[in-house]
Coordinates of C-alpha atoms and ligand atoms in Angstrom, one line a residue:
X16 CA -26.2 102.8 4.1
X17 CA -22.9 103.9 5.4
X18 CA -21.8 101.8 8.7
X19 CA -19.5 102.8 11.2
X20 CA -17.4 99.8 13.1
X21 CA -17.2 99.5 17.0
X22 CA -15.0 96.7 18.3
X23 CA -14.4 95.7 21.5
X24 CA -11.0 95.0 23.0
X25 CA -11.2 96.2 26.7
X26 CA -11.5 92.8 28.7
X27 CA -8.1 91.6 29.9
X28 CA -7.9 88.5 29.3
X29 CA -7.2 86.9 32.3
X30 CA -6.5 83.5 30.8
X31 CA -4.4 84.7 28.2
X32 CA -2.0 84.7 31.5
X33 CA 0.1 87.1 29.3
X34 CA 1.5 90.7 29.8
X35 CA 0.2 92.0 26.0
X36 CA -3.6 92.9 25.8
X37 CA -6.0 90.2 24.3
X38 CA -6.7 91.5 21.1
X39 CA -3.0 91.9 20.4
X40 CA -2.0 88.2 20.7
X41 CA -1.4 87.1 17.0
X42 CA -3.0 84.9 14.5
X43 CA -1.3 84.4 11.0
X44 CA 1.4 87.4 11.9
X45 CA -1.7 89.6 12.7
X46 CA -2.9 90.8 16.0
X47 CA -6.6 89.2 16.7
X48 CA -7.9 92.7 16.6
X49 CA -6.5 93.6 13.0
X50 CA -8.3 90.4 11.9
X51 CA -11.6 91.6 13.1
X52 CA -10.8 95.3 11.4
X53 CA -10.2 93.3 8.3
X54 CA -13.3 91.7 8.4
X55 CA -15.3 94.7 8.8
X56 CA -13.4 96.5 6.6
X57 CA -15.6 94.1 3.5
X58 CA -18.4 96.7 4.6
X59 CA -16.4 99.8 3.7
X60 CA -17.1 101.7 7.1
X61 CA -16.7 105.5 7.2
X62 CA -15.6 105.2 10.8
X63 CA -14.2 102.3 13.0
X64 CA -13.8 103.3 16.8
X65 CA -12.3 100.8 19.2
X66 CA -12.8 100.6 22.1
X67 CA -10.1 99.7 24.4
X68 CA -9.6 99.3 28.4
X69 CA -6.3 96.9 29.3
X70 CA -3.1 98.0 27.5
X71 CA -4.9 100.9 25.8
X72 CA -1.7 102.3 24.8
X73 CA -0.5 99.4 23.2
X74 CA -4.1 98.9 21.6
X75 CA -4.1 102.0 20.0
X76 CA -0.8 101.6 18.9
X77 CA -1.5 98.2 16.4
X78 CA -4.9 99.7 15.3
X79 CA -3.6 103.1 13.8
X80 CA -0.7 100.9 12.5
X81 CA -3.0 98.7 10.5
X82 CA -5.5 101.7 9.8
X83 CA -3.9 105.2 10.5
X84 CA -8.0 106.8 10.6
X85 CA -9.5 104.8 13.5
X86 CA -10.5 106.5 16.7
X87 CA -10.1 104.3 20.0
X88 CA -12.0 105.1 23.2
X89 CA -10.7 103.7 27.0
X90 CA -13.1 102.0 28.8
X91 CA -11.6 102.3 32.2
X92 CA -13.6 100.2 33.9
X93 CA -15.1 96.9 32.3
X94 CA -18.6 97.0 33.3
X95 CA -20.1 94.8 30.2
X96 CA -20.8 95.0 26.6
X97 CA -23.1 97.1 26.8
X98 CA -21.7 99.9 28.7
X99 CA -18.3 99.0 26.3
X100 CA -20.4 100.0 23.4
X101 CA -21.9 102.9 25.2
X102 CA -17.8 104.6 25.2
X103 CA -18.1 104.8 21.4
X104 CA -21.5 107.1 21.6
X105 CA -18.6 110.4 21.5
X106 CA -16.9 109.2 18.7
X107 CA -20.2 108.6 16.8
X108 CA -21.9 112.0 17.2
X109 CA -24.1 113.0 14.7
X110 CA -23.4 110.0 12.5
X111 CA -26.6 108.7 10.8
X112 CA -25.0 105.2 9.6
X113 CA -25.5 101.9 10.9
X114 CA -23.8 100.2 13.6
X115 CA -21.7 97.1 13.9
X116 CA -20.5 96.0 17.1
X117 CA -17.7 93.3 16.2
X118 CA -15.3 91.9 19.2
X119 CA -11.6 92.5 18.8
X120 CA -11.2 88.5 20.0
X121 CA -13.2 86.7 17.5
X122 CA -11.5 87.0 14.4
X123 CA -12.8 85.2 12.0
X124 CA -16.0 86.4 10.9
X125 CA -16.4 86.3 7.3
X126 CA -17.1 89.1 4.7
X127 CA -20.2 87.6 3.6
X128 CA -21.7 87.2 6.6
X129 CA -21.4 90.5 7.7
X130 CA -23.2 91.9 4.1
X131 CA -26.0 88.9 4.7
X132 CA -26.0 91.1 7.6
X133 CA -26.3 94.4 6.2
X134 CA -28.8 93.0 3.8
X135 CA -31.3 91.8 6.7
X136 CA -30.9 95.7 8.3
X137 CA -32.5 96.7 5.2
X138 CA -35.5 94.8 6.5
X139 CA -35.4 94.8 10.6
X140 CA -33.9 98.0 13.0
X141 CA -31.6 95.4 14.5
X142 CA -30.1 92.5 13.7
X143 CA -28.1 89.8 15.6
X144 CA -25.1 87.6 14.1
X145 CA -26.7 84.0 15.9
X146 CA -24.9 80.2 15.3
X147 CA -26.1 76.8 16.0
X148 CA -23.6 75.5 18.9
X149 CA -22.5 72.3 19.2
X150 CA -22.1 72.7 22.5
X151 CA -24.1 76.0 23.5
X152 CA -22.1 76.1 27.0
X153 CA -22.3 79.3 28.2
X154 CA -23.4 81.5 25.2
X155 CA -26.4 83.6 25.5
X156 CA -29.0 82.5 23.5
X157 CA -31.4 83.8 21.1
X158 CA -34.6 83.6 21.7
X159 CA -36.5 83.7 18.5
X160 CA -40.0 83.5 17.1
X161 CA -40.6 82.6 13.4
X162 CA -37.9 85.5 11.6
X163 CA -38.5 87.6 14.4
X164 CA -35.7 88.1 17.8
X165 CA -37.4 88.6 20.3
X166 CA -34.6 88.5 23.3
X167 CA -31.3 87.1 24.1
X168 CA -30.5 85.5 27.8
X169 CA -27.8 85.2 29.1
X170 CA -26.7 81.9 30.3
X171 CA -26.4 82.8 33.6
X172 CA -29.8 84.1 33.8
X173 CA -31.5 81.8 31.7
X174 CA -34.0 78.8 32.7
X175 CA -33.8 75.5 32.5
X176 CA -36.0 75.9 28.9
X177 CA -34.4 78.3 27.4
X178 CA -30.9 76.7 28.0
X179 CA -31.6 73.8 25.8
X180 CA -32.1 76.5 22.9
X181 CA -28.5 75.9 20.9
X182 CA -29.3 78.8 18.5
X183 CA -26.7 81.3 20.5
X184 CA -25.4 84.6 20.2
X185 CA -21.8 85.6 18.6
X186 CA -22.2 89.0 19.9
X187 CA -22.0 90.5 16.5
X188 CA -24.9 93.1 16.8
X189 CA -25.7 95.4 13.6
X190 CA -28.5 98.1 14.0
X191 CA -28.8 102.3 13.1
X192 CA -26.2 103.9 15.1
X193 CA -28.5 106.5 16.8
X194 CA -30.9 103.3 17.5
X195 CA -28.1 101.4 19.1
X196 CA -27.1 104.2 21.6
X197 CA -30.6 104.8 22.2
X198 CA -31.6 101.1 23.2
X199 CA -28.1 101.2 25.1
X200 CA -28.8 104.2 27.2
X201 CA -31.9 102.0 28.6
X202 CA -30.2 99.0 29.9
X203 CA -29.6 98.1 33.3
X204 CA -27.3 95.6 35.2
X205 CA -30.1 94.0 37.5
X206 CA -28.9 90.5 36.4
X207 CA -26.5 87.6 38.1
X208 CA -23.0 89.7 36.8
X209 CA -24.5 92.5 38.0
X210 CA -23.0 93.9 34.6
X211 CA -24.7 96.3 31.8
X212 CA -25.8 93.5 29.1
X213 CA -25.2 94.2 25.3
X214 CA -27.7 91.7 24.5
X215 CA -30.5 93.6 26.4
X216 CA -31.0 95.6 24.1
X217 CA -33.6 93.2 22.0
X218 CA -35.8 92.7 24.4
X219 CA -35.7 97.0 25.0
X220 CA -35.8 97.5 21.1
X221 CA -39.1 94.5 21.1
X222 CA -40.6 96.5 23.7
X223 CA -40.3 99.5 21.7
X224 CA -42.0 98.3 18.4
X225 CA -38.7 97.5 16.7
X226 CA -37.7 94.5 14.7
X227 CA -35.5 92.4 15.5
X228 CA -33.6 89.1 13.7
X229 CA -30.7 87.1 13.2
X230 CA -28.4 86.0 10.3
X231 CA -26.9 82.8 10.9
X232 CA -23.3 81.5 10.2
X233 CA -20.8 78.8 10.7
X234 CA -19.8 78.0 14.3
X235 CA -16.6 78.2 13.2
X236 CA -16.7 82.0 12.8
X237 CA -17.3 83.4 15.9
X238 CA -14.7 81.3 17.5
X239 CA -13.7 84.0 20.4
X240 CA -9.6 83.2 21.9
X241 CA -9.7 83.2 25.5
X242 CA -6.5 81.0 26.1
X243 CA -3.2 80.4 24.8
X244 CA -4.8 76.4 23.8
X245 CA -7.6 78.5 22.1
X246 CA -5.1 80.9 20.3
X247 CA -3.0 77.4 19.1
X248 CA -6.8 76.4 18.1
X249 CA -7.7 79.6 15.9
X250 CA -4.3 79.2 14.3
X251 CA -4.6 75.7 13.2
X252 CA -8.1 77.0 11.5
X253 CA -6.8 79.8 9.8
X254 CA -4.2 77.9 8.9
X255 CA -6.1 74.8 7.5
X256 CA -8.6 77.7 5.6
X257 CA -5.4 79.2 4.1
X258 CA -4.4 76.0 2.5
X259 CA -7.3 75.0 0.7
X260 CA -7.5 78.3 -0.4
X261 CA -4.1 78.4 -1.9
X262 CA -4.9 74.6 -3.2
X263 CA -7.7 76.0 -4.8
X264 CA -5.8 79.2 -6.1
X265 CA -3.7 77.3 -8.6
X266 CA -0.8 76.8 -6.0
X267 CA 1.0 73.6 -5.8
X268 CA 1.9 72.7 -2.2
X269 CA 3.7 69.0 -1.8
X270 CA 2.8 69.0 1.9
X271 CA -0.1 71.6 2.9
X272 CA 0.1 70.7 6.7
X273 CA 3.6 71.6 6.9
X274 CA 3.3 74.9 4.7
X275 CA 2.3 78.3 7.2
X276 CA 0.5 81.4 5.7
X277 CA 0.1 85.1 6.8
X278 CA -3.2 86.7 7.3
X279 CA -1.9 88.3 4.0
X280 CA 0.3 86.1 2.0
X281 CA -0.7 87.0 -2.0
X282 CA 1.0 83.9 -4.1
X283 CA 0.5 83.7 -7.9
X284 CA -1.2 80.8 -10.1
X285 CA 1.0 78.0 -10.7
X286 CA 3.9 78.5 -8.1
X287 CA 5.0 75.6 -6.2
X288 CA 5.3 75.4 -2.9
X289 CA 7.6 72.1 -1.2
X290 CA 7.3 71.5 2.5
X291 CA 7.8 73.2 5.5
X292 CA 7.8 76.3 4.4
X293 CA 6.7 79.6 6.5
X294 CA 5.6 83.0 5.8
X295 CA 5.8 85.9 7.7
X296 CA 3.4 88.8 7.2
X297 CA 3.9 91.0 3.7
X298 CA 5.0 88.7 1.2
X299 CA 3.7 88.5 -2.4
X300 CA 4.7 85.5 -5.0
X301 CA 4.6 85.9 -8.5
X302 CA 2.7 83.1 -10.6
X303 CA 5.3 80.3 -11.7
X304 CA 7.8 80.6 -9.1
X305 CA 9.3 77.7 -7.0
X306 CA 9.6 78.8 -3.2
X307 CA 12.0 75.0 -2.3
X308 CA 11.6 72.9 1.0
X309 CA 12.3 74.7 4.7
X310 CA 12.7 78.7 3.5
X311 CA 10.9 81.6 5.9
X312 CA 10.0 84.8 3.6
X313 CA 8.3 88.1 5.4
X314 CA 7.8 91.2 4.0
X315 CA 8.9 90.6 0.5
X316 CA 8.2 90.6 -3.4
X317 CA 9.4 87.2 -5.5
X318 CA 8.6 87.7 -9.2
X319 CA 7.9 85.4 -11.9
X320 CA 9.8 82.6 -12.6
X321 CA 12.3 82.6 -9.4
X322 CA 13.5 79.9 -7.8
X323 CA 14.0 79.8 -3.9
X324 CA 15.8 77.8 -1.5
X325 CA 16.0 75.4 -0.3
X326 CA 16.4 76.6 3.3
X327 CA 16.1 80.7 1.6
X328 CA 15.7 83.8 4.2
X329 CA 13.6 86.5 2.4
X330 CA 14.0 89.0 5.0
X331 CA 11.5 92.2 5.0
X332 CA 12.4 94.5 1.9
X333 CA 14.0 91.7 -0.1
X334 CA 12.9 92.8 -3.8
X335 CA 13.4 89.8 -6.4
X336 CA 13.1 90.4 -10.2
X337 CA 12.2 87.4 -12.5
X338 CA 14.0 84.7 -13.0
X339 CA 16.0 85.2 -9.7
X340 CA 17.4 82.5 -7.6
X341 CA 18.1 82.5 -4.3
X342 CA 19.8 79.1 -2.6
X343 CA 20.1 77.1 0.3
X344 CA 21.8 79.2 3.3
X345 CA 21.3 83.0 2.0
X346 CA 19.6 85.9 3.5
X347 CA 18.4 88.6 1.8
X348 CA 17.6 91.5 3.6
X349 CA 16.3 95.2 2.1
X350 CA 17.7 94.5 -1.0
X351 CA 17.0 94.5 -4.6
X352 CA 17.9 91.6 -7.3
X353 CA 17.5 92.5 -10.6
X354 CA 16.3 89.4 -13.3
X355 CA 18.1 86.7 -13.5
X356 CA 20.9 87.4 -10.7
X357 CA 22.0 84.5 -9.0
X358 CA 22.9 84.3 -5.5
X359 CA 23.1 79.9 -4.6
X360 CA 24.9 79.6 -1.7
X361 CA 25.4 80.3 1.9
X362 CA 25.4 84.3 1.4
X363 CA 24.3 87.1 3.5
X364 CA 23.0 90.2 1.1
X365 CA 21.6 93.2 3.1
X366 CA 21.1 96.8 2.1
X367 CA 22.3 96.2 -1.3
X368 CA 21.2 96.5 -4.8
X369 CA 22.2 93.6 -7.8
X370 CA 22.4 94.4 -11.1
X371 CA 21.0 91.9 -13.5
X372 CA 22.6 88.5 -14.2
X373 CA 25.1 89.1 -11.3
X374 CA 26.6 86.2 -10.2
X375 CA 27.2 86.0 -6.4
X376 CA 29.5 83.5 -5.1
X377 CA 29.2 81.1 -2.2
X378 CA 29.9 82.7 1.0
X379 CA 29.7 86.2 -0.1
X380 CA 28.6 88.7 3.1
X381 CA 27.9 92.1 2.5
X382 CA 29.5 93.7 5.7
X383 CA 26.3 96.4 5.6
X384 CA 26.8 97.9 9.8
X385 CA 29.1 99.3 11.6
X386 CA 27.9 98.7 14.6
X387 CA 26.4 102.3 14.6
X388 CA 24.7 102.8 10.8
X389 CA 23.5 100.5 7.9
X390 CA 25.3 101.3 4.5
X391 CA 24.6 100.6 1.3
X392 CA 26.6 97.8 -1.4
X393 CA 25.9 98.4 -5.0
X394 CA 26.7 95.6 -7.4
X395 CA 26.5 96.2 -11.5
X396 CA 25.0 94.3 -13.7
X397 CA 26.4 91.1 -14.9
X398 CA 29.0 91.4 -11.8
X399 CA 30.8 88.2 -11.2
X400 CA 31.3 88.3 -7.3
X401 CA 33.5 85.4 -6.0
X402 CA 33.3 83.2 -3.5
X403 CA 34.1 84.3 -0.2
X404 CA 34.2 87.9 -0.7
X405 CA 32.8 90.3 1.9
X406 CA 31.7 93.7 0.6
X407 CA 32.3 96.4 3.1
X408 CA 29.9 98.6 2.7
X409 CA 29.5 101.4 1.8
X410 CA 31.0 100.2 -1.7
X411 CA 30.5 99.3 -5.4
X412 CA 30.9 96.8 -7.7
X413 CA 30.7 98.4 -11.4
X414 CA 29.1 96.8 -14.5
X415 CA 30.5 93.4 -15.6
X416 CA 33.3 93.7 -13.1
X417 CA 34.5 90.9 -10.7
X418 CA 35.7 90.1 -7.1
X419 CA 38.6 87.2 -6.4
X420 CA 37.4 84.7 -4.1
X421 CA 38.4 85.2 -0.6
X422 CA 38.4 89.6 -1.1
X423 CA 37.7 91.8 1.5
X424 CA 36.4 94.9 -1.0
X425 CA 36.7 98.0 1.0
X426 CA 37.3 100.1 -2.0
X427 CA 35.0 100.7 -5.4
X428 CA 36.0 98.3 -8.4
X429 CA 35.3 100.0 -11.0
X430 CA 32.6 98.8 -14.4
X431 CA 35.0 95.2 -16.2
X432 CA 37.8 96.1 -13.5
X433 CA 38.8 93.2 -11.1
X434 CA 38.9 93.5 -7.3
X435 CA 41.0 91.5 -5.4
X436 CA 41.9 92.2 -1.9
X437 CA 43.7 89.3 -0.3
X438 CA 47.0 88.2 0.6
X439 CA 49.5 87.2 -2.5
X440 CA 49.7 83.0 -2.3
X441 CA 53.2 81.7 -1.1
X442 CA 54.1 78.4 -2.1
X443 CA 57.5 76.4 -0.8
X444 CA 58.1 73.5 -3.0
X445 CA 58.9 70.4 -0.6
X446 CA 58.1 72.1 2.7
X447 CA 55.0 69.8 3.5
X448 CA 56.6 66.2 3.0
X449 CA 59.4 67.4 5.1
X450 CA 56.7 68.3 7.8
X451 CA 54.8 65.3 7.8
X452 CA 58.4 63.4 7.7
X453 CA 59.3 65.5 11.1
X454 CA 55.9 64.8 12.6
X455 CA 55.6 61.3 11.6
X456 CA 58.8 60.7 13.1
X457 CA 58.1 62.6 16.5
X458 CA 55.0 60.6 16.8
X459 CA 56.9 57.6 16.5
X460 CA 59.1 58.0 19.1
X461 CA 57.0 59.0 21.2
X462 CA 54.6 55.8 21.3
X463 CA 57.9 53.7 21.2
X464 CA 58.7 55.4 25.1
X465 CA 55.7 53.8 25.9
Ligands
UD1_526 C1 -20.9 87.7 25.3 C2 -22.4 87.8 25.1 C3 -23.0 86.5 24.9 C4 -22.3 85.8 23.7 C5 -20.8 85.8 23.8 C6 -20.2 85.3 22.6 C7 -23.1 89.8 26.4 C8 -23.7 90.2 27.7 N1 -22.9 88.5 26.3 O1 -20.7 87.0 26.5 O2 -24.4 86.6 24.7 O3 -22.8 84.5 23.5 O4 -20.3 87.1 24.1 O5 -18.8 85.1 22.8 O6 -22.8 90.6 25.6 N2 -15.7 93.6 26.6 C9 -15.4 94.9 26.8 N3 -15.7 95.6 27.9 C10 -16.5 95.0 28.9 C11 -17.0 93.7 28.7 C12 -16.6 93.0 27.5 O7 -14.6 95.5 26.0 O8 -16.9 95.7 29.8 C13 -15.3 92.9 25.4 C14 -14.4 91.7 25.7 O9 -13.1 92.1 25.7 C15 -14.8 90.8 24.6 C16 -16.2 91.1 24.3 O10 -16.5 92.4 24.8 O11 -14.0 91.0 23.5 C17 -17.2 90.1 24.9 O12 -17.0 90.1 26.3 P1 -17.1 88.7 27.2 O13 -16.9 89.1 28.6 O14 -16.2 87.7 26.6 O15 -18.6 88.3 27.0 P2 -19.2 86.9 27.2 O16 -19.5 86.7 28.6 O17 -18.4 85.8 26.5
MG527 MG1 -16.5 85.7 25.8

């Protein structure tokens, strides 16, 4: 069955205390509400519609960015999940999929438990995503019979009896699309928020003859973020998830605590990782590569075999062939290194290409802006850049050519030419022990006046 995805992200907030929308605070480099598109995404939908209220704009913006074919609809007025869902009813016209309501704050629901999810559909017209609480609190809470759903309550309105049920609700609701808006369209807001209730729908749907049930997971995936403390809380879990995971990958990592993923970091069998090291989103390690204590990589590619940092920046673009090594201090920064280039210390390479085996001396900064434009530094192949030379871009460095240390290269240096670009040395035999002989005996007399 083909399923359409509806997510809501139109509530505000509030205790976010925070200028940006909910659903766009981040978790692993990813706004919460890409997380819960990711998640869905496991079910293939035809359609996702979101459907967005505070900082709609903005909403919109981070959803097409992530997936350029979603739809979002504006909820202008937050009058509950129910009447949220109801936005969406446009945008699904005429589509004769399934359903699946997923909220743009709980990111964490897992791939498997929404198919367990679209497995039970096969079986019942609606089903409910339900969790044992620890600590029910304020969740609405399923009231079931044997397999069968037959209402949620919400805590508000529920008695004494049915708030010691601690089978609750997550809010993930699955059922045929027409169904849903159907059941949707019959729900009031006679209730103590005075506010059009998602979760009425199973007593309607019950009412009706239809089947209702839930599929059960983990607590720990419908964690919703409603607070900055609860946004610190969801990171530490992806974060602990994304170590084990990477533990269990193959992946070496000395200190796991101290190592931070993105939602999408993709790192090869066999590559160690020392400590206190962070990615940013977009990054993909190659199998057998070393990634060395306190480096921060984002949107770039390490191949096979290369060795990085300590204390590396792999700045977004940064391209690395195999056997590359990048040392302590350097940036890299939309630039390619071919195999085996070396670039060890305290450089600054940005908008540039390396040819392979180049040699880049400490200190070397490609001078890539103007203030105005980026340009572009092209450096050959077995290139011997020394130390100290700053590469004003645009420029080029041929095949097997070389730089002296301390050159400003404004112009091209052709392939096995040398550039140097720096004053000619003067040396004056004697001049410094006559110096020190003037100083030393100023200073004399001058603590003898004392
Ligand atoms: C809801 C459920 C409750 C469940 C809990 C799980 C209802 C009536 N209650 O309660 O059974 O245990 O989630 O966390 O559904 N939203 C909109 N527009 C609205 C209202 C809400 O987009 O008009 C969005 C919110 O931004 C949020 C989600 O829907 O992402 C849930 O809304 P929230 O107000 O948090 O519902 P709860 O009271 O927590
Ligand atoms: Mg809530």
């Amino acid at each position: 069955m083909s399923t359409a995805l509806i997510i809501l992200g139109a509530g505000m907030g509030t205790r976010m205390n925070s200028d940006l929308p909910k659903v766009l605070h981040k978790i692993a480099g990813a706004p919460m509400l890409v997380h819960a598109m990711k998640a869905g995404a496991s079910l293939e939908p035809e359609k996702t519609v979101i459907v967005a209220g505070h900082g709609a704009e903005k909403v919109t913006a981070a959803a097409v960015a992530w997936d350029p074919d979603v739809a979002t609809v504006l909820q202008t007025e937050q009058l509950g999940t129910a009447h949220a869902v109801a936005q969406a009813k446009d945008a699904l016209d005429g589509f004769a999929g399934d359903a699946l309501v997923l909220y743009g704050d709980t990111p964490f629901i897992q791939p498997e438990t929404l198919e367990a999810m679209a497995a039970a559909r096969s079986n019942h017209d609606v089903v409910v995503l339900g969790f044992e609480a620890a600590d029910p609190g304020r969740y609405g809470r399923l009231v079931t019979n044997g397999d069968t759903l037959e209402r949620i309550v919400e805590f508000k309105d529920a008695t004494d009896e049915e708030r010691a049920i601690t089978l609750c609700n997550s809010g993930v609701i699955m059922a045929k699309s027409d169904v849903l808006f159907d059941l949707i369209s019959k729900v009031g807001n006679d209730n103590a928020s005075e506010e059009y209730y998602l979760t009425d729908i199973i007593g309607i749907a019950r009412d009706q003859g239809l089947s209702a049930t839930v599929v059960s997971c983990d607590e720990a995936e419908t964690l919703g973020v409603n607070s900055r403390a609860e946004l610190a809380g969801a990171e530490a879990q992806f974060q602990s998830r994304a170590r084990a995971a990477a533990l269990a990958d193959g992946i070496t990592l000395s200190d796991p605590d101290t190592v931070y993923f993105a939602h999408d970091t993709v790192i090869g069998r066999d590559t160690i990782i020392e400590p206190n090291v962070v990615f940013g989103p977009d990054v993909t390690i190659e199998s057998d590569t070393t990634i060395r204590a306190f480096s921060h990589l984002e949107g770039c590619h390490v191949s096979r075999g290369s060795i990085i940092g300590p204390y590396a920046r792999l700045r977004p673009g940064a391209e690395l062939a195999e056997n590359t090594k990048v040392g302590n201090f350097v940036e890299i920064k939309n630039a390619q290194i071919a195999a085996g280039a070396k670039v060890n210390h305290l450089s600054y390479i940005g908008d540039a290409t390396i040819g392979e085996k180049a040699n880049i001396g400490a200190g070397t900064i490609t001078c890539n802006y103007d203030g105005f434009f980026k340009h572009q530094t092209t450096i050959g192949r077995e290139a011997f850049i020394g130390s100290n030379t700053m590469l004003v871009a645009p420029v080029t460095v041929g095949n097997g050519a070389m730089t002296g240390s301390g050159s400003v290269i404004s112009d091209d240096v052709p392939d096995g030419a040398l550039g140097l670009g720096r004053a000619r040395q003067v040396t004056k035999a004697g001049f410094a022990t006559k110096l020190f002989d003037m100083l030393r005996a100023r200073k004399a007399k001058q603590s003898k006046g004392h």
